[in-house]
GROMACS .gro file of C-alpha atoms in nm:
model
  449
    1MET     CA    1  -2.790   3.009   1.464
    2ASN     CA    2  -2.744   2.876   1.114
    3ALA     CA    3  -2.962   2.577   0.965
    4LEU     CA    4  -2.806   2.594   0.600
    5ALA     CA    5  -2.477   2.581   0.784
    6ALA     CA    6  -2.583   2.328   1.049
    7GLY     CA    7  -2.708   2.098   0.819
    8GLU     CA    8  -2.423   2.137   0.564
    9ALA     CA    9  -2.192   2.022   0.867
   10PHE     CA   10  -2.398   1.725   0.979
   11PHE     CA   11  -2.515   1.563   0.615
   12ALA     CA   12  -2.052   1.596   0.591
   13LEU     CA   13  -2.025   1.449   0.878
   14GLY     CA   14  -2.276   1.180   0.802
   15VAL     CA   15  -2.116   1.059   0.481
   16THR     CA   16  -1.782   1.050   0.570
   17VAL     CA   17  -1.787   0.788   0.889
   18PHE     CA   18  -2.064   0.593   0.660
   19ALA     CA   19  -1.776   0.623   0.450
   20THR     CA   20  -1.519   0.521   0.701
   21LEU     CA   21  -1.685   0.263   0.813
   22THR     CA   22  -1.717   0.081   0.515
   23LEU     CA   23  -1.400   0.104   0.442
   24LEU     CA   24  -1.349  -0.085   0.778
   25LEU     CA   25  -1.569  -0.348   0.718
   26PHE     CA   26  -1.488  -0.441   0.362
   27ASN     CA   27  -1.082  -0.408   0.429
   28PRO     CA   28  -1.011  -0.566   0.866
   29ARG     CA   29  -0.714  -0.616   0.859
   30SER     CA   30  -0.569  -0.339   0.561
   31GLY     CA   31  -0.277  -0.119   0.891
   32GLY     CA   32  -0.339   0.161   0.649
   33VAL     CA   33  -0.746   0.153   0.602
   34ARG     CA   34  -0.673   0.170   0.969
   35TRP     CA   35  -0.490   0.461   0.944
   36TYR     CA   36  -0.686   0.659   0.659
   37ALA     CA   37  -0.962   0.608   0.939
   38LEU     CA   38  -0.761   0.836   1.234
   39PHE     CA   39  -0.776   1.076   0.935
   40GLN     CA   40  -1.064   1.092   0.888
   41LEU     CA   41  -1.193   1.081   1.296
   42CYS     CA   42  -1.011   1.416   1.269
   43ILE     CA   43  -1.227   1.543   1.019
   44ALA     CA   44  -1.603   1.411   1.211
   45ALA     CA   45  -1.400   1.557   1.461
   46TRP     CA   46  -1.429   1.888   1.301
   47LEU     CA   47  -1.781   1.821   1.108
   48PHE     CA   48  -1.896   1.766   1.435
   49ALA     CA   49  -1.809   2.077   1.609
   50GLN     CA   50  -1.906   2.274   1.328
   51GLY     CA   51  -2.230   2.140   1.223
   52MET     CA   52  -2.284   2.147   1.649
   53GLY     CA   53  -2.181   2.552   1.680
   54PHE     CA   54  -2.390   2.688   1.386
   55ALA     CA   55  -2.652   2.499   1.565
   56THR     CA   56  -2.668   2.658   1.907
   57GLY     CA   57  -2.534   2.894   1.854
   58ASP     CA   58  -2.232   2.864   2.125
   59TRP     CA   59  -1.906   2.938   1.911
   60ASP     CA   60  -1.721   2.991   2.261
   61THR     CA   61  -1.747   2.599   2.356
   62TRP     CA   62  -1.725   2.482   2.007
   63ARG     CA   63  -1.476   2.747   1.840
   64PRO     CA   64  -1.179   2.554   1.992
   65TRP     CA   65  -1.247   2.203   1.839
   66ILE     CA   66  -1.312   2.313   1.515
   67SER     CA   67  -0.992   2.558   1.537
   68GLY     CA   68  -0.846   2.220   1.592
   69ALA     CA   69  -0.951   1.925   1.398
   70VAL     CA   70  -0.851   2.227   1.163
   71HIS     CA   71  -0.486   2.194   1.223
   72LEU     CA   72  -0.431   1.864   1.281
   73SER     CA   73  -0.587   1.767   0.949
   74PRO     CA   74  -0.279   1.779   0.780
   75GLY     CA   75  -0.046   1.542   1.011
   76PHE     CA   76  -0.283   1.255   1.072
   77PHE     CA   77  -0.287   1.314   0.647
   78LEU     CA   78   0.053   1.340   0.657
   79ALA     CA   79   0.038   1.032   0.857
   80PHE     CA   80  -0.139   0.848   0.642
   81ALA     CA   81   0.084   0.904   0.402
   82LEU     CA   82   0.393   0.845   0.581
   83MET     CA   83   0.231   0.482   0.628
   84GLN     CA   84   0.191   0.444   0.313
   85THR     CA   85   0.519   0.544   0.130
   86VAL     CA   86   0.803   0.514   0.320
   87ARG     CA   87   0.651   0.276   0.627
   88SER     CA   88   0.811   0.450   0.938
   89LEU     CA   89   0.618   0.496   1.216
   90PRO     CA   90   0.804   0.733   1.412
   91ALA     CA   91   0.814   1.008   1.114
   92ALA     CA   92   0.475   0.944   1.122
   93LEU     CA   93   0.418   1.026   1.515
   94ALA     CA   94   0.579   1.319   1.430
   95ALA     CA   95   0.386   1.447   1.187
   96MET     CA   96   0.036   1.381   1.422
   97GLY     CA   97   0.331   1.543   1.729
   98LEU     CA   98   0.378   1.869   1.426
   99GLY     CA   99  -0.044   1.925   1.467
  100PHE     CA  100  -0.048   1.886   1.833
  101ALA     CA  101   0.307   2.117   1.906
  102LEU     CA  102   0.151   2.352   1.625
  103LEU     CA  103  -0.211   2.411   1.858
  104PRO     CA  104  -0.087   2.639   2.121
  105VAL     CA  105  -0.029   2.870   1.805
  106ASP     CA  106  -0.351   2.944   1.746
  107GLN     CA  107  -0.501   3.029   2.075
  108ARG     CA  108  -0.544   3.377   2.118
  109SER     CA  109  -0.310   3.449   2.374
  110LEU     CA  110  -0.021   3.311   2.129
  111THR     CA  111  -0.143   3.536   1.802
  112GLY     CA  112  -0.012   3.724   1.661
  113PRO     CA  113   0.151   3.871   1.366
  114PHE     CA  114   0.231   3.527   1.194
  115ALA     CA  115   0.010   3.281   1.302
  116GLU     CA  116  -0.176   3.313   1.047
  117PRO     CA  117   0.118   3.275   0.782
  118LEU     CA  118   0.273   3.023   0.975
  119LEU     CA  119  -0.115   2.821   1.056
  120ALA     CA  120  -0.087   2.861   0.630
  121THR     CA  121   0.143   2.751   0.551
  122TRP     CA  122   0.191   2.427   0.818
  123THR     CA  123  -0.191   2.303   0.619
  124ILE     CA  124  -0.096   2.388   0.295
  125GLY     CA  125   0.210   2.218   0.335
  126GLY     CA  126   0.115   1.841   0.539
  127TRP     CA  127  -0.116   1.793   0.257
  128VAL     CA  128   0.106   1.931  -0.074
  129LEU     CA  129   0.340   1.661   0.110
  130ALA     CA  130   0.156   1.430   0.163
  131THR     CA  131   0.023   1.412  -0.251
  132TRP     CA  132   0.386   1.419  -0.311
  133LEU     CA  133   0.452   1.101  -0.155
  134PHE     CA  134   0.148   0.911  -0.340
  135VAL     CA  135   0.227   1.030  -0.677
  136ARG     CA  136   0.601   0.928  -0.624
  137ILE     CA  137   0.499   0.512  -0.467
  138MET     CA  138   0.205   0.510  -0.790
  139ARG     CA  139   0.454   0.623  -1.042
  140ARG     CA  140   0.694   0.296  -0.901
  141GLU     CA  141   0.402   0.005  -0.879
  142PRO     CA  142   0.490  -0.218  -1.117
  143ARG     CA  143   0.101  -0.335  -1.133
  144THR     CA  144  -0.098  -0.075  -1.313
  145THR     CA  145  -0.114   0.084  -1.656
  146ALA     CA  146  -0.020   0.436  -1.716
  147ALA     CA  147  -0.387   0.503  -1.783
  148GLU     CA  148  -0.484   0.419  -1.389
  149ARG     CA  149  -0.140   0.639  -1.326
  150ARG     CA  150  -0.283   0.955  -1.477
  151LEU     CA  151  -0.651   0.839  -1.306
  152GLY     CA  152  -0.420   0.773  -0.978
  153ARG     CA  153  -0.267   1.077  -0.978
  154THR     CA  154  -0.561   1.272  -1.094
  155LEU     CA  155  -0.840   1.112  -0.791
  156LEU     CA  156  -0.493   1.229  -0.557
  157ILE     CA  157  -0.486   1.558  -0.630
  158GLY     CA  158  -0.820   1.647  -0.626
  159ILE     CA  159  -0.874   1.432  -0.311
  160VAL     CA  160  -0.588   1.695  -0.132
  161MET     CA  161  -0.604   2.037  -0.286
  162VAL     CA  162  -0.974   2.014  -0.173
  163MET     CA  163  -0.817   2.157   0.195
  164PRO     CA  164  -0.623   2.433   0.155
  165ILE     CA  165  -0.817   2.565  -0.153
  166GLY     CA  166  -1.166   2.523   0.068
  167ILE     CA  167  -0.929   2.678   0.406
  168LEU     CA  168  -0.771   2.982   0.147
  169SER     CA  169  -1.127   3.062   0.045
  170SER     CA  170  -1.243   3.057   0.397
  171VAL     CA  171  -0.988   3.316   0.465
  172LEU     CA  172  -0.943   3.514   0.157
  173THR     CA  173  -1.442   3.634   0.292
  174ARG     CA  174  -1.363   3.611   0.609
  175GLY     CA  175  -1.559   3.297   0.695
  176ALA     CA  176  -1.808   3.363   0.447
  177LEU     CA  177  -1.760   3.094   0.222
  178GLY     CA  178  -1.608   2.859   0.453
  179ILE     CA  179  -1.881   2.729   0.639
  180TYR     CA  180  -2.059   2.624   0.291
  181VAL     CA  181  -1.738   2.554   0.098
  182MET     CA  182  -1.560   2.313   0.362
  183PRO     CA  183  -1.804   2.098   0.451
  184LEU     CA  184  -1.911   2.068   0.045
  185ALA     CA  185  -1.510   1.930  -0.011
  186MET     CA  186  -1.516   1.666   0.275
  187VAL     CA  187  -1.835   1.493   0.034
  188TRP     CA  188  -1.707   1.555  -0.274
  189ILE     CA  189  -1.390   1.364  -0.120
  190GLN     CA  190  -1.559   1.081  -0.012
  191LEU     CA  191  -1.690   1.061  -0.323
  192LEU     CA  192  -1.305   1.123  -0.507
  193LEU     CA  193  -1.210   0.772  -0.273
  194PHE     CA  194  -1.604   0.611  -0.407
  195VAL     CA  195  -1.425   0.575  -0.776
  196GLY     CA  196  -1.077   0.496  -0.645
  197VAL     CA  197  -1.160   0.163  -0.478
  198ALA     CA  198  -1.442   0.067  -0.789
  199ARG     CA  199  -1.201   0.184  -1.052
  200LEU     CA  200  -0.849   0.159  -0.899
  201ARG     CA  201  -0.856  -0.102  -0.576
  202PHE     CA  202  -0.751   0.205  -0.385
  203TYR     CA  203  -0.789  -0.085  -0.080
  204ASP     CA  204  -0.864  -0.418  -0.143
  205ILE     CA  205  -1.228  -0.586  -0.086
  206GLU     CA  206  -1.147  -0.872   0.223
  207VAL     CA  207  -1.485  -0.992   0.311
  208ARG     CA  208  -1.508  -1.295   0.171
  209ALA     CA  209  -1.161  -1.395   0.153
  210VAL     CA  210  -1.234  -1.323   0.593
  211ARG     CA  211  -1.540  -1.517   0.539
  212THR     CA  212  -1.457  -1.845   0.353
  213GLY     CA  213  -1.080  -1.842   0.364
  214GLU     CA  214  -1.096  -1.990   0.029
  215LEU     CA  215  -0.911  -1.659  -0.134
  216ALA     CA  216  -0.721  -1.650   0.120
  217ALA     CA  217  -0.577  -1.948   0.057
  218ALA     CA  218  -0.582  -1.979  -0.335
  219ALA     CA  219  -0.379  -1.710  -0.268
  220ALA     CA  220  -0.088  -1.825   0.032
  221GLU     CA  221  -0.069  -2.126  -0.217
  222GLN     CA  222  -0.014  -1.952  -0.541
  223GLU     CA  223   0.216  -1.783  -0.327
  224ARG     CA  224   0.378  -2.057  -0.188
  225LEU     CA  225   0.486  -2.243  -0.565
  226ALA     CA  226   0.557  -1.844  -0.680
  227VAL     CA  227   0.837  -1.876  -0.417
  228VAL     CA  228   0.893  -2.252  -0.510
  229GLY     CA  229   0.939  -2.208  -0.875
  230GLU     CA  230   1.153  -1.843  -0.807
  231LEU     CA  231   1.375  -1.982  -0.595
  232SER     CA  232   1.476  -2.269  -0.789
  233ALA     CA  233   1.500  -2.087  -1.125
  234SER     CA  234   1.783  -1.804  -0.910
  235LEU     CA  235   1.954  -2.066  -0.805
  236ALA     CA  236   2.034  -2.228  -1.113
  237HIS     CA  237   2.122  -1.825  -1.281
  238GLU     CA  238   2.277  -1.827  -1.047
  239ILE     CA  239   2.526  -2.115  -1.020
  240ARG     CA  240   2.517  -2.167  -1.385
  241ASN     CA  241   2.725  -1.822  -1.359
  242PRO     CA  242   3.055  -1.924  -1.156
  243LEU     CA  243   3.070  -2.240  -1.340
  244THR     CA  244   3.121  -2.095  -1.657
  245GLY     CA  245   3.388  -1.863  -1.602
  246VAL     CA  246   3.473  -2.170  -1.386
  247ARG     CA  247   3.431  -2.431  -1.689
  248SER     CA  248   3.692  -2.149  -1.838
  249LEU     CA  249   3.952  -2.142  -1.661
  250ALA     CA  250   3.958  -2.563  -1.609
  251GLN     CA  251   3.995  -2.587  -2.006
  252ARG     CA  252   4.287  -2.323  -2.041
  253LEU     CA  253   4.459  -2.579  -1.748
  254ALA     CA  254   4.385  -2.845  -1.974
  255GLU     CA  255   4.479  -2.703  -2.338
  256GLU     CA  256   4.739  -2.398  -2.235
  257GLU     CA  257   5.100  -2.417  -2.178
  258ILE     CA  258   5.040  -2.151  -1.839
  259PRO     CA  259   5.361  -2.061  -1.644
  260ASP     CA  260   5.373  -2.195  -1.281
  261ASP     CA  261   5.239  -1.851  -1.141
  262LYS     CA  262   4.905  -1.799  -1.383
  263ARG     CA  263   4.795  -2.154  -1.256
  264ARG     CA  264   4.838  -2.115  -0.936
  265ARG     CA  265   4.584  -1.811  -0.970
  266TYR     CA  266   4.350  -1.938  -1.178
  267ALA     CA  267   4.355  -2.266  -0.949
  268SER     CA  268   4.292  -2.060  -0.638
  269VAL     CA  269   3.971  -1.797  -0.792
  270ILE     CA  270   3.845  -2.198  -0.892
  271LEU     CA  271   3.868  -2.236  -0.553
  272GLU     CA  272   3.701  -1.969  -0.547
  273GLU     CA  273   3.462  -2.060  -0.681
  274VAL     CA  274   3.352  -2.327  -0.608
  275GLY     CA  275   3.383  -2.232  -0.240
  276ARG     CA  276   3.095  -1.980  -0.394
  277VAL     CA  277   2.822  -2.185  -0.555
  278GLU     CA  278   2.818  -2.447  -0.246
  279ARG     CA  279   2.765  -2.148  -0.005
  280LEU     CA  280   2.500  -2.011  -0.214
  281VAL     CA  281   2.293  -2.260  -0.193
  282ALA     CA  282   2.329  -2.264   0.173
  283ASN     CA  283   2.191  -1.913   0.179
  284LEU     CA  284   1.965  -1.936  -0.090
  285LEU     CA  285   1.808  -2.220   0.106
  286GLY     CA  286   1.780  -1.972   0.425
  287ILE     CA  287   1.596  -1.757   0.206
  288ALA     CA  288   1.356  -2.014   0.184
  289ARG     CA  289   1.354  -2.092   0.549
  290ARG     CA  290   1.294  -1.710   0.595
  291ALA     CA  291   1.625  -1.720   0.819
  292PRO     CA  292   1.822  -1.434   0.835
  293ARG     CA  293   2.205  -1.415   0.704
  294VAL     CA  294   2.457  -1.323   0.987
  295ARG     CA  295   2.650  -0.976   0.863
  296GLU     CA  296   2.955  -0.982   1.101
  297ALA     CA  297   3.040  -0.589   1.166
  298GLY     CA  298   3.388  -0.439   1.033
  299GLU     CA  299   3.337  -0.693   0.717
  300SER     CA  300   3.586  -0.489   0.366
  301THR     CA  301   3.596  -0.641   0.034
  302PRO     CA  302   3.878  -0.458  -0.160
  303LEU     CA  303   3.796  -0.347  -0.520
  304GLY     CA  304   4.116  -0.420  -0.681
  305PRO     CA  305   4.163  -0.795  -0.597
  306LEU     CA  306   3.763  -0.854  -0.620
  307PHE     CA  307   3.794  -0.738  -0.995
  308GLU     CA  308   4.004  -0.881  -1.121
  309ASP     CA  309   3.843  -1.229  -1.026
  310LEU     CA  310   3.577  -1.156  -1.191
  311GLY     CA  311   3.746  -0.991  -1.503
  312LEU     CA  312   3.871  -1.387  -1.488
  313LEU     CA  313   3.586  -1.570  -1.524
  314VAL     CA  314   3.423  -1.323  -1.771
  315ALA     CA  315   3.763  -1.301  -1.981
  316GLY     CA  316   3.611  -1.593  -2.137
  317ARG     CA  317   3.287  -1.489  -2.342
  318ALA     CA  318   3.396  -1.164  -2.349
  319GLU     CA  319   3.694  -1.281  -2.563
  320LYS     CA  320   3.479  -1.493  -2.765
  321ALA     CA  321   3.221  -1.199  -2.785
  322GLY     CA  322   3.492  -0.968  -2.944
  323VAL     CA  323   3.403  -0.700  -2.597
  324ARG     CA  324   3.744  -0.555  -2.357
  325LEU     CA  325   3.710  -0.585  -2.058
  326SER     CA  326   3.773  -0.288  -1.858
  327LEU     CA  327   3.900  -0.294  -1.462
  328ASP     CA  328   3.975   0.080  -1.268
  329ALA     CA  329   3.939  -0.004  -0.893
  330ARG     CA  330   4.112   0.321  -0.772
  331GLY     CA  331   4.238   0.123  -0.490
  332LEU     CA  332   3.945   0.115  -0.223
  333ALA     CA  333   3.777  -0.106  -0.045
  334ALA     CA  334   3.399  -0.184   0.016
  335PRO     CA  335   3.213  -0.204   0.395
  336GLY     CA  336   3.087  -0.616   0.371
  337ALA     CA  337   3.141  -0.892   0.254
  338ARG     CA  338   3.310  -0.971  -0.057
  339GLU     CA  339   3.033  -1.271  -0.161
  340PRO     CA  340   2.682  -1.077  -0.214
  341LEU     CA  341   2.950  -0.763  -0.367
  342ALA     CA  342   3.060  -1.078  -0.600
  343GLN     CA  343   2.695  -1.231  -0.690
  344ALA     CA  344   2.589  -0.864  -0.806
  345LEU     CA  345   2.916  -0.788  -1.032
  346LEU     CA  346   2.911  -1.103  -1.216
  347ASN     CA  347   2.498  -1.037  -1.284
  348LEU     CA  348   2.572  -0.701  -1.404
  349LEU     CA  349   2.926  -0.805  -1.647
  350LEU     CA  350   2.732  -1.103  -1.748
  351ASN     CA  351   2.487  -0.893  -1.896
  352ALA     CA  352   2.698  -0.558  -2.010
  353VAL     CA  353   2.892  -0.849  -2.250
  354ALA     CA  354   2.583  -0.996  -2.374
  355ALA     CA  355   2.499  -0.598  -2.475
  356SER     CA  356   2.768  -0.517  -2.590
  357PRO     CA  357   2.867  -0.527  -2.972
  358PRO     CA  358   3.141  -0.719  -3.124
  359GLY     CA  359   3.424  -0.365  -3.087
  360GLY     CA  360   3.238  -0.315  -2.787
  361THR     CA  361   3.391  -0.204  -2.427
  362VAL     CA  362   3.253  -0.360  -2.115
  363SER     CA  363   3.431  -0.158  -1.804
  364LEU     CA  364   3.388  -0.211  -1.406
  365ALA     CA  365   3.524   0.105  -1.226
  366SER     CA  366   3.447   0.239  -0.866
  367ARG     CA  367   3.474   0.582  -0.647
  368GLU     CA  368   3.364   0.789  -0.390
  369VAL     CA  369   3.104   0.991  -0.416
  370ALA     CA  370   2.927   1.208  -0.183
  371GLY     CA  371   2.708   0.903  -0.132
  372GLY     CA  372   2.958   0.682  -0.098
  373LEU     CA  373   3.109   0.483  -0.293
  374GLU     CA  374   2.987   0.453  -0.610
  375ILE     CA  375   3.064   0.069  -0.837
  376THR     CA  376   2.958   0.142  -1.191
  377VAL     CA  377   2.941  -0.047  -1.482
  378ARG     CA  378   2.906   0.031  -1.858
  379ASP     CA  379   2.845  -0.153  -2.148
  380ALA     CA  380   2.856  -0.001  -2.563
  381GLY     CA  381   2.466  -0.175  -2.598
  382PRO     CA  382   2.187  -0.005  -2.702
  383GLY     CA  383   2.113   0.096  -2.348
  384VAL     CA  384   1.754   0.079  -2.125
  385PRO     CA  385   1.477   0.291  -2.249
  386ARG     CA  386   1.357   0.430  -2.010
  387ASP     CA  387   0.997   0.326  -1.945
  388GLN     CA  388   1.194   0.039  -1.890
  389ARG     CA  389   1.477   0.047  -1.615
  390GLU     CA  390   1.175  -0.048  -1.344
  391LEU     CA  391   1.082  -0.362  -1.529
  392ILE     CA  392   1.445  -0.501  -1.573
  393TRP     CA  393   1.457  -0.573  -1.187
  394GLU     CA  394   1.130  -0.754  -1.246
  395PRO     CA  395   1.220  -1.209  -1.215
  396PHE     CA  396   1.185  -1.327  -1.513
  397HIS     CA  397   1.159  -0.962  -1.758
  398THR     CA  398   1.407  -1.035  -2.025
  399GLY     CA  399   1.465  -0.884  -2.396
  400GLY     CA  400   1.699  -1.080  -2.484
  401ALA     CA  401   1.786  -1.470  -2.400
  402GLY     CA  402   1.859  -1.409  -2.056
  403THR     CA  403   1.713  -1.618  -1.857
  404GLY     CA  404   1.588  -1.282  -1.657
  405LEU     CA  405   1.727  -1.310  -1.365
  406GLY     CA  406   2.048  -1.100  -1.298
  407LEU     CA  407   1.907  -0.796  -1.256
  408ALA     CA  408   1.597  -0.938  -0.962
  409VAL     CA  409   1.910  -1.088  -0.818
  410VAL     CA  410   2.141  -0.768  -0.864
  411ARG     CA  411   1.824  -0.586  -0.650
  412ARG     CA  412   1.740  -0.871  -0.423
  413LEU     CA  413   2.127  -0.800  -0.245
  414SER     CA  414   2.115  -0.526  -0.266
  415ARG     CA  415   1.729  -0.470  -0.040
  416GLU     CA  416   1.914  -0.755   0.186
  417GLU     CA  417   2.237  -0.496   0.193
  418GLY     CA  418   2.092  -0.155   0.249
  419TRP     CA  419   2.254  -0.089  -0.118
  420THR     CA  420   2.153   0.130  -0.385
  421ALA     CA  421   2.049  -0.022  -0.724
  422GLU     CA  422   1.980   0.208  -1.068
  423VAL     CA  423   2.031   0.239  -1.435
  424GLY     CA  424   2.070   0.473  -1.695
  425ASP     CA  425   2.267   0.620  -1.962
  426ALA     CA  426   2.608   0.562  -1.967
  427PRO     CA  427   2.865   0.857  -2.144
  428GLY     CA  428   2.894   0.852  -2.512
  429GLY     CA  429   2.559   0.543  -2.523
  430GLY     CA  430   2.446   0.187  -2.353
  431ALA     CA  431   2.370   0.122  -2.031
  432GLU     CA  432   2.492   0.170  -1.686
  433PHE     CA  433   2.401  -0.028  -1.333
  434ARG     CA  434   2.501   0.197  -1.049
  435ILE     CA  435   2.521   0.051  -0.686
  436VAL     CA  436   2.574   0.261  -0.452
  437ILE     CA  437   2.680   0.136  -0.096
  438PRO     CA  438   2.662   0.369   0.190
  439ALA     CA  439   3.005   0.506   0.281
  440ALA     CA  440   3.012   0.460   0.664
  441GLY     CA  441   3.370   0.233   0.695
  442ILE     CA  442   3.477   0.324   0.311
  443SER     CA  443   3.836   0.280   0.320
  444PRO     CA  444   4.141   0.291   0.012
  445VAL     CA  445   4.320  -0.037   0.052
  446PRO     CA  446   4.680   0.093   0.224
  447ALA     CA  447   4.968   0.027  -0.060
  448LEU     CA  448   5.218  -0.248  -0.054
  449THR     CA  449   5.586  -0.154  -0.005
   0.00000   0.00000   0.00000
């Protein structure tokens, strides 16, 4: 019997249970808190078994519970991290299942020369992977300041690295330090979480809103008004883009002598863009009603004709700005409907023309890459600073005279269609916007004979 070690274990158990119940009480609707409580239950089982083992001296009964809980905890913590970051239930269940699958390794009948290294790798690897997931999502959180992100990363690393350090110290001293260090480490974790809740609001406090409904009602009303405002602004912005090109083509038809073949082509583009405006209104109204957009299987969009039509729509504005257009479809076709791709690329081209100085070149090109089909829009402007490359996708964020909605529309379309949209530096200067369409269904357009 070891009264000191038993007292430490039961003290840490009380702190853990109190902290978990407090989070559950103040966050009754948070799925993240429930997953965290599941992980805390694993820690509580370990602390209870360790306390009972030291209090009774009956290690034959309690040792399997201790070792099982210790080796399950990385899986439960990784499951919590996966649900908070990638939000994949199968991945979370797989992480917990892997922890259960490794339990027989700890049994005496299967203990061999590779058992301890395997369990140590699993324990440290699970915690480190979970840390990486949390740090990664924290870096992408636009609502936090740089100082808050640094504090958050420090807290997460302090929380996650406690377990591997404690286990290593226990292994290196054959358990002499682990029995005292690990329970205190659990208390340390709960204190760090308290700092996170107090300073960074790791979880939203919902009690007052749940009890009175006033905060929830006010938040819902604000969200509704924000959605209506953004929808109206997006509708105006997206209708203006094709109408600007239509106006330019119609003006040429009215004022210039144009050969019949070009006249027919201009009229065809005008009809197509007017139809696109009609479909755009229907799509945006469908979004307002939260109606899913119907997608047809096997749709494919030849990029050559699409690039030419986009060039005609942008040509007037590019000529006025003294910017040259370069189009290179390379005979490829993109899987999916033409409508969302045309809408996204038109926004990128108009932004590129606006960002380029007179004499510069805006290029629209496509190529096959390992991840699928990549479409790039490059400009000759000043580029996008690294600290702005996430903010520029937010609605109404603009560094110039625009509305700040074009890139927000591109990001929304990318999410809806399953593309990847990103920005980087163009070779030779300027910005390069990339849309990567998944490889399924990509095929070159057959040459006309």
